[in-house]
XYZ file of C-alpha atoms in Angstrom:
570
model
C 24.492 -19.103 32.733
C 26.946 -22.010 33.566
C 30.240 -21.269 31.233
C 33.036 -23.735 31.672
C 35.948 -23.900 29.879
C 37.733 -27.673 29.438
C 40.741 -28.165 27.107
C 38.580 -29.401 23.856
C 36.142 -25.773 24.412
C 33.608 -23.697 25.840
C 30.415 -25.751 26.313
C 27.575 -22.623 27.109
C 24.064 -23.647 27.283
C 22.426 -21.149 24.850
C 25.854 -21.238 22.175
C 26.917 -24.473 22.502
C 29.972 -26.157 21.971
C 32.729 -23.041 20.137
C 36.157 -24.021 18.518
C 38.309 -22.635 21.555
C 41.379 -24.702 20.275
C 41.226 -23.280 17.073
C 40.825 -19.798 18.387
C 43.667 -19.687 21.079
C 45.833 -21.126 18.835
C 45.316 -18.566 16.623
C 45.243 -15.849 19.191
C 48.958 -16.227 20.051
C 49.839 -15.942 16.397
C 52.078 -12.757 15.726
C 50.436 -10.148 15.285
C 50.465 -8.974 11.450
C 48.516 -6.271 11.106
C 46.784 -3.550 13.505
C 43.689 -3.560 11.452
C 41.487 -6.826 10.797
C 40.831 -6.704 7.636
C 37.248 -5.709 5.499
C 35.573 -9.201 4.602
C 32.824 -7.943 1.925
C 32.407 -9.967 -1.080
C 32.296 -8.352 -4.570
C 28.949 -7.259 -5.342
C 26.845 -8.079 -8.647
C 27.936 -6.252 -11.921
C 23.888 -6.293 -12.771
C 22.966 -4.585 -9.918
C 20.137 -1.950 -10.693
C 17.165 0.292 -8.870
C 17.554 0.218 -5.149
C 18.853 3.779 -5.065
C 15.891 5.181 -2.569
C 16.439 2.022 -0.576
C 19.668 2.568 0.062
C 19.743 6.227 1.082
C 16.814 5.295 3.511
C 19.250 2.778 4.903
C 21.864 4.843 4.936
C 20.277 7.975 7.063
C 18.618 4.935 9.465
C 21.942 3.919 10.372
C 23.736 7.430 10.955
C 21.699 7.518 14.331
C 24.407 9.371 16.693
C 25.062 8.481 20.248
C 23.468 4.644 20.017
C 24.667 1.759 18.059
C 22.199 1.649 15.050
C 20.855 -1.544 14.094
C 18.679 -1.732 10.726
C 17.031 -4.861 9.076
C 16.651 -5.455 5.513
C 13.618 -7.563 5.417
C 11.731 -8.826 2.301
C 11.031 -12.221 0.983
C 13.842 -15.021 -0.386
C 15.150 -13.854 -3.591
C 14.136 -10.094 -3.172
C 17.669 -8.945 -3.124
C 18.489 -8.294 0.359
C 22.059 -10.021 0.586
C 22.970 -8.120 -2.597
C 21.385 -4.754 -1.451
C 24.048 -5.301 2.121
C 26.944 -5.707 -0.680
C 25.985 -2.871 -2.492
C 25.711 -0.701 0.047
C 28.653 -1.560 2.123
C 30.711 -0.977 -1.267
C 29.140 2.315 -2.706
C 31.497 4.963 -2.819
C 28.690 7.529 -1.815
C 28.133 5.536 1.478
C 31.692 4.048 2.212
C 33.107 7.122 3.499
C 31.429 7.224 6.472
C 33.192 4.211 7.410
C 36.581 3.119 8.491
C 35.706 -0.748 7.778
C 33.148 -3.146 7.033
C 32.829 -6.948 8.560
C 30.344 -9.564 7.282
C 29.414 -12.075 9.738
C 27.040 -14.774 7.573
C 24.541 -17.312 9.939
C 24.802 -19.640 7.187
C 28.147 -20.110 8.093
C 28.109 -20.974 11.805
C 26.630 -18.641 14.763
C 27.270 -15.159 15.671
C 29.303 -15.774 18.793
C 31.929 -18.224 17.147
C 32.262 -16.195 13.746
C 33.359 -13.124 15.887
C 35.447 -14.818 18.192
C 37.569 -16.406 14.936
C 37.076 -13.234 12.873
C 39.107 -11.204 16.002
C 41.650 -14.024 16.925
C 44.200 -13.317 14.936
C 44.151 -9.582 15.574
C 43.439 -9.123 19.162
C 45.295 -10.307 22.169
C 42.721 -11.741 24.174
C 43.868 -12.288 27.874
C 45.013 -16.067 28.837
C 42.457 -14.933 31.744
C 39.448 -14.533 29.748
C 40.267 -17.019 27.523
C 40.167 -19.810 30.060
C 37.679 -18.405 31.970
C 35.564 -15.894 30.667
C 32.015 -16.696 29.262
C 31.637 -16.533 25.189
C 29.204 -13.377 26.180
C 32.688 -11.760 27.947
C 35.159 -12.654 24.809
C 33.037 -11.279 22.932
C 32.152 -7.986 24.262
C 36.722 -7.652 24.671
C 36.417 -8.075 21.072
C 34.272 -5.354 20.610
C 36.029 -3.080 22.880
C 39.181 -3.760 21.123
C 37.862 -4.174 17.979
C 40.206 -2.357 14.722
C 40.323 0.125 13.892
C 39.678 1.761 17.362
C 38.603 5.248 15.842
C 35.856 5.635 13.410
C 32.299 4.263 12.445
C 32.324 0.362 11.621
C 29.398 -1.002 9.583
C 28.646 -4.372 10.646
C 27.055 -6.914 8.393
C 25.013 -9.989 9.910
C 23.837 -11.336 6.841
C 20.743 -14.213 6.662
C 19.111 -13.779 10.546
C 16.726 -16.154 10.824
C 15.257 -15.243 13.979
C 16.306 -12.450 17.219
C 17.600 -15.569 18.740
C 20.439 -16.108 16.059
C 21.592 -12.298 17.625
C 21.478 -12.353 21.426
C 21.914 -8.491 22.857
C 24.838 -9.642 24.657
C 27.197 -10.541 21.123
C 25.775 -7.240 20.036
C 28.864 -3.990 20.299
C 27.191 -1.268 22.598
C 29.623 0.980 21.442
C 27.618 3.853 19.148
C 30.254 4.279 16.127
C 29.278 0.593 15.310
C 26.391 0.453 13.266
C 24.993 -3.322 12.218
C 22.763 -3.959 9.456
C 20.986 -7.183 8.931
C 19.468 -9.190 6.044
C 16.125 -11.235 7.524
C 13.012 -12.996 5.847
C 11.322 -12.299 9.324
C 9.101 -9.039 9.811
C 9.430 -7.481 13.239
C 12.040 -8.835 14.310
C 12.598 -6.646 16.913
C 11.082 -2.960 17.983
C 14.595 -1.684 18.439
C 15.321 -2.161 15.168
C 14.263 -0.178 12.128
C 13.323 -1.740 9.297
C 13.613 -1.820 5.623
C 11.009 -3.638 3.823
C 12.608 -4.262 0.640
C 10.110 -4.980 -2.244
C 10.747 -6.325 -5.975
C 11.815 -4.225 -8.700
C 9.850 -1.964 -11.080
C 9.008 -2.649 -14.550
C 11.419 -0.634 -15.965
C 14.072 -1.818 -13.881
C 13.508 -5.575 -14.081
C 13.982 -4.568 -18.117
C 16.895 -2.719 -17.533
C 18.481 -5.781 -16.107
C 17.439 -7.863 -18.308
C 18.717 -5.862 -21.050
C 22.420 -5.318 -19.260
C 22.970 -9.211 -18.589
C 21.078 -10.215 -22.478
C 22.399 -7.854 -24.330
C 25.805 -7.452 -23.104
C 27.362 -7.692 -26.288
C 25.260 -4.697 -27.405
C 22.706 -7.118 -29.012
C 18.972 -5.548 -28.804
C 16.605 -8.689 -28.237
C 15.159 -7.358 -25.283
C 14.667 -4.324 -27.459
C 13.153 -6.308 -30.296
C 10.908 -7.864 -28.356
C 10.048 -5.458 -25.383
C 6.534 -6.731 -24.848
C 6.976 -10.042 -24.546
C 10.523 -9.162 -22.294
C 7.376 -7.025 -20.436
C 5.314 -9.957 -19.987
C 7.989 -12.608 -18.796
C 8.908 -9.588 -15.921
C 5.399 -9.718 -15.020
C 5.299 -13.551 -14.475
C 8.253 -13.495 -12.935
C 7.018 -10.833 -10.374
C 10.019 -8.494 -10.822
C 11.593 -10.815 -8.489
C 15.594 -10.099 -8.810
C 16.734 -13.339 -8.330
C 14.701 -14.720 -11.164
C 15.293 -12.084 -13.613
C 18.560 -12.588 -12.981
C 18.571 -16.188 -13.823
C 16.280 -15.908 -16.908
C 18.685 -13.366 -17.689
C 21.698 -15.759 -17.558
C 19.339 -18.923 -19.381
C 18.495 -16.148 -22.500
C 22.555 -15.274 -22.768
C 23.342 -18.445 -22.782
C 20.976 -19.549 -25.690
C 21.218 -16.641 -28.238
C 19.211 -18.621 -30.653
C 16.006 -19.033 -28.579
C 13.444 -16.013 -28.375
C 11.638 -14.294 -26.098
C 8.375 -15.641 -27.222
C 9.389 -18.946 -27.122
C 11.118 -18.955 -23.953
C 7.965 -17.112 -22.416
C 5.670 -20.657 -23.957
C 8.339 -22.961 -22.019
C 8.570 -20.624 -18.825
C 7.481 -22.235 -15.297
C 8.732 -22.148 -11.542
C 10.335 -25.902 -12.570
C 11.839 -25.395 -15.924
C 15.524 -25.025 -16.201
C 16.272 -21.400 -16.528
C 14.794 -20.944 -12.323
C 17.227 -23.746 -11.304
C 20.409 -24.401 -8.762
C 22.221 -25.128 -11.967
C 21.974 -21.323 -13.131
C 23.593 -19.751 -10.247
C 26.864 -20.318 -11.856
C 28.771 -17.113 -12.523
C 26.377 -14.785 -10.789
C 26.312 -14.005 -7.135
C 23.242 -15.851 -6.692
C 23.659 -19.007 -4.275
C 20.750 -21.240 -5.368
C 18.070 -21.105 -7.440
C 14.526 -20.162 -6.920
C 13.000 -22.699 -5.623
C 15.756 -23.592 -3.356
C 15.683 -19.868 -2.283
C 11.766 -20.390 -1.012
C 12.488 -23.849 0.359
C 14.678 -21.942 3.174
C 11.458 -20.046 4.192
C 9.089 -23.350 3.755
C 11.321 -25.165 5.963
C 10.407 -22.852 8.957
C 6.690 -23.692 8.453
C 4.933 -25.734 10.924
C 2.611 -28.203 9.573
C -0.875 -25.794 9.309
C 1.297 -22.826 8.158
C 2.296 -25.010 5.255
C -1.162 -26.541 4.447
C -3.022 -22.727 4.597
C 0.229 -21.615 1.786
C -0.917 -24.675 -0.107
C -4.830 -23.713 0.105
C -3.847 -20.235 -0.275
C -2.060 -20.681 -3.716
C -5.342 -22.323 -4.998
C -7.149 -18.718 -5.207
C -6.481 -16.930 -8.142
C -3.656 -14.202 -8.452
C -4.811 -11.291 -7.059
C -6.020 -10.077 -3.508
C -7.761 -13.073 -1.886
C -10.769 -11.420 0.960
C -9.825 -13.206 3.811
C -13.280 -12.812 5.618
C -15.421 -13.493 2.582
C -13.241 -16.305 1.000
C -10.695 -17.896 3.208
C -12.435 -17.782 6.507
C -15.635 -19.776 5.301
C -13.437 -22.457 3.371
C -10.862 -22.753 6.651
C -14.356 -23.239 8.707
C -15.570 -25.809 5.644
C -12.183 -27.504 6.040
C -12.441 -28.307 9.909
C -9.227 -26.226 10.524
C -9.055 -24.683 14.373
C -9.234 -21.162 14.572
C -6.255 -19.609 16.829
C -4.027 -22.799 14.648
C -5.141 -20.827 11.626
C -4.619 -17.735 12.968
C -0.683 -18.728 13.790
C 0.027 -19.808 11.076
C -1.320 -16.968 9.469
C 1.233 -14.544 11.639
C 3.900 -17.446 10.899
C 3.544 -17.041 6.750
C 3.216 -12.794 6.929
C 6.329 -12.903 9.803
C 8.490 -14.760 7.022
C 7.540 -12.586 3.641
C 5.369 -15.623 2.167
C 2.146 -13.338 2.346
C 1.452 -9.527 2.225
C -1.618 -8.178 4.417
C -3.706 -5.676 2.304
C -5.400 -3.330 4.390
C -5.327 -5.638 7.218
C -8.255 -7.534 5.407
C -6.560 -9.246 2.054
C -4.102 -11.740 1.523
C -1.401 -10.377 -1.346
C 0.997 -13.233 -2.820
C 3.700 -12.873 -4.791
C 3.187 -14.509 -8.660
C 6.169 -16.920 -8.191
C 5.002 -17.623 -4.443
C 1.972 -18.133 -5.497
C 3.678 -21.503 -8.067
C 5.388 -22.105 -5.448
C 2.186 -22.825 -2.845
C 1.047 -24.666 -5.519
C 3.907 -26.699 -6.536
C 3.832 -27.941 -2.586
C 0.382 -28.550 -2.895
C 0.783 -30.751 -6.395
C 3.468 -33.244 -3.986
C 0.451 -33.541 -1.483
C -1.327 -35.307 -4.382
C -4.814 -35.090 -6.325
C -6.564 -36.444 -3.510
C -5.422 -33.229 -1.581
C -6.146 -30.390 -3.998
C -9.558 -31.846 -4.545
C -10.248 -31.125 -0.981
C -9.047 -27.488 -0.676
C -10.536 -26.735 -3.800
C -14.040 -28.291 -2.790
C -13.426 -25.959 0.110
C -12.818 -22.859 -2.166
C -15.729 -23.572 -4.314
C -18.039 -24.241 -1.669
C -17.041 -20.260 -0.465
C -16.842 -18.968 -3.728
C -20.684 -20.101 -4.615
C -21.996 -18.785 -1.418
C -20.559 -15.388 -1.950
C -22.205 -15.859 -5.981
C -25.499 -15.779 -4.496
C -25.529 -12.667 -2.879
C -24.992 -11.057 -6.506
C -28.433 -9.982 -7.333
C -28.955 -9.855 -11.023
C -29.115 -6.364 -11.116
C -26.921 -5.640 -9.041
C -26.367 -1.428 -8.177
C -22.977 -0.171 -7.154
C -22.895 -1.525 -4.147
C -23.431 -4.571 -4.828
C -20.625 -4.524 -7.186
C -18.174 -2.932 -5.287
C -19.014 -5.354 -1.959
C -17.755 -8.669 -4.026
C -15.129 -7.177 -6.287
C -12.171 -8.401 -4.990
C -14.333 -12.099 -4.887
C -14.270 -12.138 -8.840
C -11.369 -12.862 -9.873
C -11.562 -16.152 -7.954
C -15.051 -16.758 -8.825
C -14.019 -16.928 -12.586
C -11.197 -19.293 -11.415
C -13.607 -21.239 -9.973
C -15.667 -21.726 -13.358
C -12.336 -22.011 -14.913
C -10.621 -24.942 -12.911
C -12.673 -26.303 -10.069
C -16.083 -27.231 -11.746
C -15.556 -31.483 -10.444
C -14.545 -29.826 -6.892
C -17.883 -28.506 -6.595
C -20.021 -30.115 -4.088
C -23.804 -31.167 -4.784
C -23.751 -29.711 -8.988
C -26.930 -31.544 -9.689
C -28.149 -28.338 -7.114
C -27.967 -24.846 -8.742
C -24.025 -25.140 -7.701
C -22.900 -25.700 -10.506
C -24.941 -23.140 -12.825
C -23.661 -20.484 -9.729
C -20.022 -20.832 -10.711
C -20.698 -18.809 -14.057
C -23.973 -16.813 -12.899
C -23.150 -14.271 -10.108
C -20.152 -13.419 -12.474
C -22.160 -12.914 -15.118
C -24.721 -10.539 -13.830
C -21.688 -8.816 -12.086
C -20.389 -8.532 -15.553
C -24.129 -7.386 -17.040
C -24.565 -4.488 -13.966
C -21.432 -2.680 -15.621
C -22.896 -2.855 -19.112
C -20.202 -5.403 -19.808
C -21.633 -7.237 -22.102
C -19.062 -9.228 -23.698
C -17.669 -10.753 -20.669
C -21.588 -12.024 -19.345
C -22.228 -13.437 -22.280
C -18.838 -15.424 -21.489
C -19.984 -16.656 -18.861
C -23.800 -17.102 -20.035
C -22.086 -19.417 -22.640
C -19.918 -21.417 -20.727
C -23.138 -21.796 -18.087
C -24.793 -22.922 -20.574
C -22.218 -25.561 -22.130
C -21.094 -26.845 -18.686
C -24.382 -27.612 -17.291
C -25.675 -29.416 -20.889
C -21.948 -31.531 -20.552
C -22.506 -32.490 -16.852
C -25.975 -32.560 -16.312
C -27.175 -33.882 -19.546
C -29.450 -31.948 -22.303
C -32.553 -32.643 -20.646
C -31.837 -31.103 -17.036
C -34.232 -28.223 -15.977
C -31.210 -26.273 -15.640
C -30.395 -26.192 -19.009
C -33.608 -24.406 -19.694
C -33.192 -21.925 -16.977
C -29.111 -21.544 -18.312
C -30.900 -21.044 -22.053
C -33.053 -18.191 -20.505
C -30.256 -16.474 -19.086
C -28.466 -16.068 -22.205
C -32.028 -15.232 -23.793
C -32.507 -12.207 -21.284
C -28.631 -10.900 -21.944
C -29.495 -10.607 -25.754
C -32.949 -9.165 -25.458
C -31.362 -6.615 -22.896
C -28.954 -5.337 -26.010
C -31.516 -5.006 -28.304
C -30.555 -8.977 -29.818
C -34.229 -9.932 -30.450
C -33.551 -12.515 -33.066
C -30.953 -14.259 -31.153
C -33.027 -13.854 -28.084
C -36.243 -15.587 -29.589
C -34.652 -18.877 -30.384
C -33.135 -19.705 -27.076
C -36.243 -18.676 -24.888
C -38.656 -20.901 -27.094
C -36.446 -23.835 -26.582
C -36.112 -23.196 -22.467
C -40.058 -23.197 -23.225
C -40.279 -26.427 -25.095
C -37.399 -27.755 -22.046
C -39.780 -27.128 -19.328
C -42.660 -28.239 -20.890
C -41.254 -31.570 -21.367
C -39.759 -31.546 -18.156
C -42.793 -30.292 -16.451
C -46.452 -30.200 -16.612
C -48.055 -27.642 -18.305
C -48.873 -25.253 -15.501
C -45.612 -25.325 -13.428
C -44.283 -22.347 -12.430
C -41.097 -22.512 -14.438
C -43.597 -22.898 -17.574
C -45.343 -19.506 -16.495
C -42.161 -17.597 -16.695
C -40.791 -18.688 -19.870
C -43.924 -17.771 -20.984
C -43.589 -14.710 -19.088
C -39.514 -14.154 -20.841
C -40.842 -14.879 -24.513
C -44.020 -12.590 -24.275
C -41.564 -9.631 -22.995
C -39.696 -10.056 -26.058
C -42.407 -10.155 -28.307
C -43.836 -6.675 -26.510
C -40.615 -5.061 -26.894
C -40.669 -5.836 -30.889
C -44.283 -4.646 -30.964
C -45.674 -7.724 -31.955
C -48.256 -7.187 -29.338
C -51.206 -10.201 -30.978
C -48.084 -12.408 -30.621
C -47.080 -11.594 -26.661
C -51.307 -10.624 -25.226
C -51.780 -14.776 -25.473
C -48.556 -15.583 -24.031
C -49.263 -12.950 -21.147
C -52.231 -14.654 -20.602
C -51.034 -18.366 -20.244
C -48.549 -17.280 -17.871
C -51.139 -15.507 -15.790
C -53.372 -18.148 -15.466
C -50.818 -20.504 -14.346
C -49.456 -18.036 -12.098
C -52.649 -17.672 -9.747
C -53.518 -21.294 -9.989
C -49.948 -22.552 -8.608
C -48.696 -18.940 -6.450
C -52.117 -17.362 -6.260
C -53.041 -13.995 -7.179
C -51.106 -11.912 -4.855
C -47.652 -13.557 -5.137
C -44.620 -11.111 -6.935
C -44.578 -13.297 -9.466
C -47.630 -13.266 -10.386
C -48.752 -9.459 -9.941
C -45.060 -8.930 -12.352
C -47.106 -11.005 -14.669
C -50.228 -8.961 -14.749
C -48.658 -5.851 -14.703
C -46.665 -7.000 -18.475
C -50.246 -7.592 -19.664
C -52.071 -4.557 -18.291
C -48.727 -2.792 -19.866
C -49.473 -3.683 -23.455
C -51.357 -0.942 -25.677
């Protein structure tokens, strides 16, 4: 490396240009003190939790005979500035050390914060000042650092990358022991790491409750299960309890319940202008902008598409995968920005196989994708829809355990699907669109829940009737459905009604001896069987038979099903 000193600085090709004026002139100030003093800013009154966290921390950094080096990594607005504070200020850890330094990258680069942090303190030589490299200066500093006896916790605070912390600016001298805040995962395999996650239930109520009701009010108290459900939404996140902490204080007439109907990743109480009189330097969305920023362009659109799924685990093989391939999007680009969203705490990997996003992330990824514009959603949810119907038609309608268990995880965004993406759906005059609601309603009907299929039965049935018209064939098949749910529980007189109209449907619809016509016939015949009104079904039985061998002949399924009904009745 090419280090030359001039009279305006140090010009070095990886640090650039470093304030050398400033820092000489400082360096022959007189000498004040022996000891350069501990630069840790108070730490939040509302602190709470984090106890396991920090002993963990603690025994990772008492590693004797090397210089310890421990990340704190977890995504923006987990805590992990405030977890640094709290540690390097605990009485039950602050023993073990003779000082602590904070060195912040949002305030300038390693190299230059240490060389002004030790300038007025240490007596660099005129030698190394003019001529040594910034990598020299700064290992003098550490060598000379105060005290000179005793462990030293060091403090690098907001590392964006193992690039912001070159080994040569790091102390090599074992009683240091450096601790770093990072949204990056793996930052490097000499370091250990703490992945720090969100708070528990009862702790995200506990802080609530210490910043609300301060003034030994009870509101949180009074109305613990809505408090419960605005801790959920907010994903226990610290940051934005803490906020919607501050917002509730501040407005002692508005409740819980109300503030819960207004609450939002945009509204007020998430904002910059909250941050006043808390530690808290911005506001929640400003805290995930300084991850978004780091995207490259694909990272940013698979967040967007991402945030489209419902909340919960999204299958990545099942789900994602088809609609990336649907999209056009390249493979390996997929697959880095992938590592590019997990590396910076946007996503969780579940099992290496599902894709886990935080609640407010998941606003977030959609609050990016709302600025792309209608235009844009429509075609990552066409995508989604398209994935989410193909994995509907592997759900037999009786499906057995297996079955069940292999598209679990797919329901949640299946009903999401019938819930919000019904125009993204390509080709609905095909059995699309009736396959939004089906496959979850038989997956519903194989646990014996019938409540929730007959949801979806219903809403089949009044989406298709809206969008396809009253007279579309799959109307009639939607009707029949529903029919076959109530005559399943026994609902014979609700049943009856719906399969003689999908009769009279495909009647009109069709001629006479279609194969649709033969199992309605088939359906309404059943019914009457199971009621015992056997003169009623033997002529429907017989219909349906004849139609059956004249259109599918006499050994097709459907047919033999058919003649087995009849030879079945007594």
């Amino acid at each position: 490396m090419d280090n030359k000193n001039t009279q305006t600085g140090i010009k070095d090709s990886t640090f650039g240009d470093y304030a050398q004026i400033e820092i000489n002139q400082t360096i022959n100030l007189p000498k004040v003190s022996t000891t350069i003093p501990s630069d840790v800013r108070q730490g939040s009154p509302n602190f709470v939790g984090r106890q396991q966290d920090l002993k963990n921390l603690h025994e990772a950094l008492q590693n004797e005979g090397k210089v310890s080096v421990c990340a704190v990594r977890g995504m923006g607005g987990v805590g992990k500035t405030e977890l640094a504070v709290q540690y390097a200020l605990s009485r039950e850890f602050q023993q073990r050390y003779v000082a602590c330094y904070w060195f912040s990258l949002n305030q300038g680069d390693l190299a230059t914060q240490i060389l002004l942090k030790a300038a007025p303190y240490l007596a660099m030589p005129e030698k190394l000042q003019k001529l040594g490299s910034v990598e020299e200066q700064v290992k003098w500093c550490w060598q000379n650092w105060h005290p000179q006896e005793g462990q030293i916790l060091l403090v690098i605070d907001d590392v964006k990358s193992l690039e912001d912390i070159p080994q040569e600016l790091l102390p090599i001298s074992s009683r240091f022991k450096v601790m770093l805040t990072t949204r990056q995962r793996n930052l490097s395999l000499r370091f250990w790491e703490l992945s720090l996650g969100v708070l528990s239930e009862a702790e995200s109520l506990e802080l609530l409750t210490k910043i609300v009701d301060a003034e030994l009010t009870s509101r949180i108290e009074n109305e613990i299960e809505t408090a419960k459900e605005i801790c959920r939404y907010l994903g226990y996140l610290p940051l934005a309890l803490e906020l919607v902490a501050k917002y509730l204080k501040d407005d002692r007439m508005l409740s819980l319940e109300d503030y819960l109907q207004q609450l939002s990743l945009e509204d007020e109480s998430l904002s910059d202008e909250m941050v006043r009189g808390i530690t808290a330097e911005r506001g929640v969305i400003a805290a995930f902008n300084l991850s978004w920023q780091r995207l490259q362009r694909l990272a940013t659109q698979l967040a967007m598409l991402l945030g489209r799924f419902a909340a919960a685990a999204i299958p990545w093989q099942d789900l994602v995968e088809p609609t990336i391939n649907s999209l056009g999007w390249e493979k390996k680009a997929v697959k880095d920005a992938r590592k590019q969203l997990d590396n910076l705490s946007l996503i969780e990997i579940e099992n290496g196989k599902n894709i886990v996003i935080h609640a407010l992330l998941r606003e977030y990824f959609r609050y990016q994708s709302k600025q792309e514009g209608d235009d844009f959603i429509h075609v990552l949810q066409g995508g989604i829809a398209s994935s989410g119907i193909a994995v509907a038609k592997t759900i037999p309608q009786n499906p057995v355990i297996a079955d069940i268990d292999r598209v679990r995880l797919a329901i949640p965004h299946l009903e999401l699907l019938s819930q919000e993406m019904l125009d993204d759906i390509p080709n609905p005059d095909d059995d699309n669109l009736m396959w939004a609601f089906v496959g979850v309603a038989w997956f519903y009907e194989g646990q014996g829940q019938y409540n929730s299929a007959e949801r979806y039965f219903d809403n089949c049935l009044e989406a298709v009737q809206s969008r396809l018209g009253d007279n579309h064939p799959h109307v009639a098949t939607s009707l029949n459905n529903l029919a076959g749910l109530y005559k399943s529980q026994g609902r014979y007189t609700e049943a009856e009604p719906l399969y003689l109209e999908a009769l009279d449907l495909y009647k009109r619809l069709f001629r006479d001896n279609h194969t649709h016509v033969a199992t309605s016939l088939n359906n309404l015949a059943q019914l009457y069987k199971y009621q015992g009104r056997y003169k009623e079904a033997e002529p429907l039985f017989l219909q349906a038979l004849a139609i059956g061998e004249q259109a599918l002949g006499e050994n097709h399924p459907t047919t033999v099903r058919i003649r087995e009904n009849l030879e079945s009745l007594p």
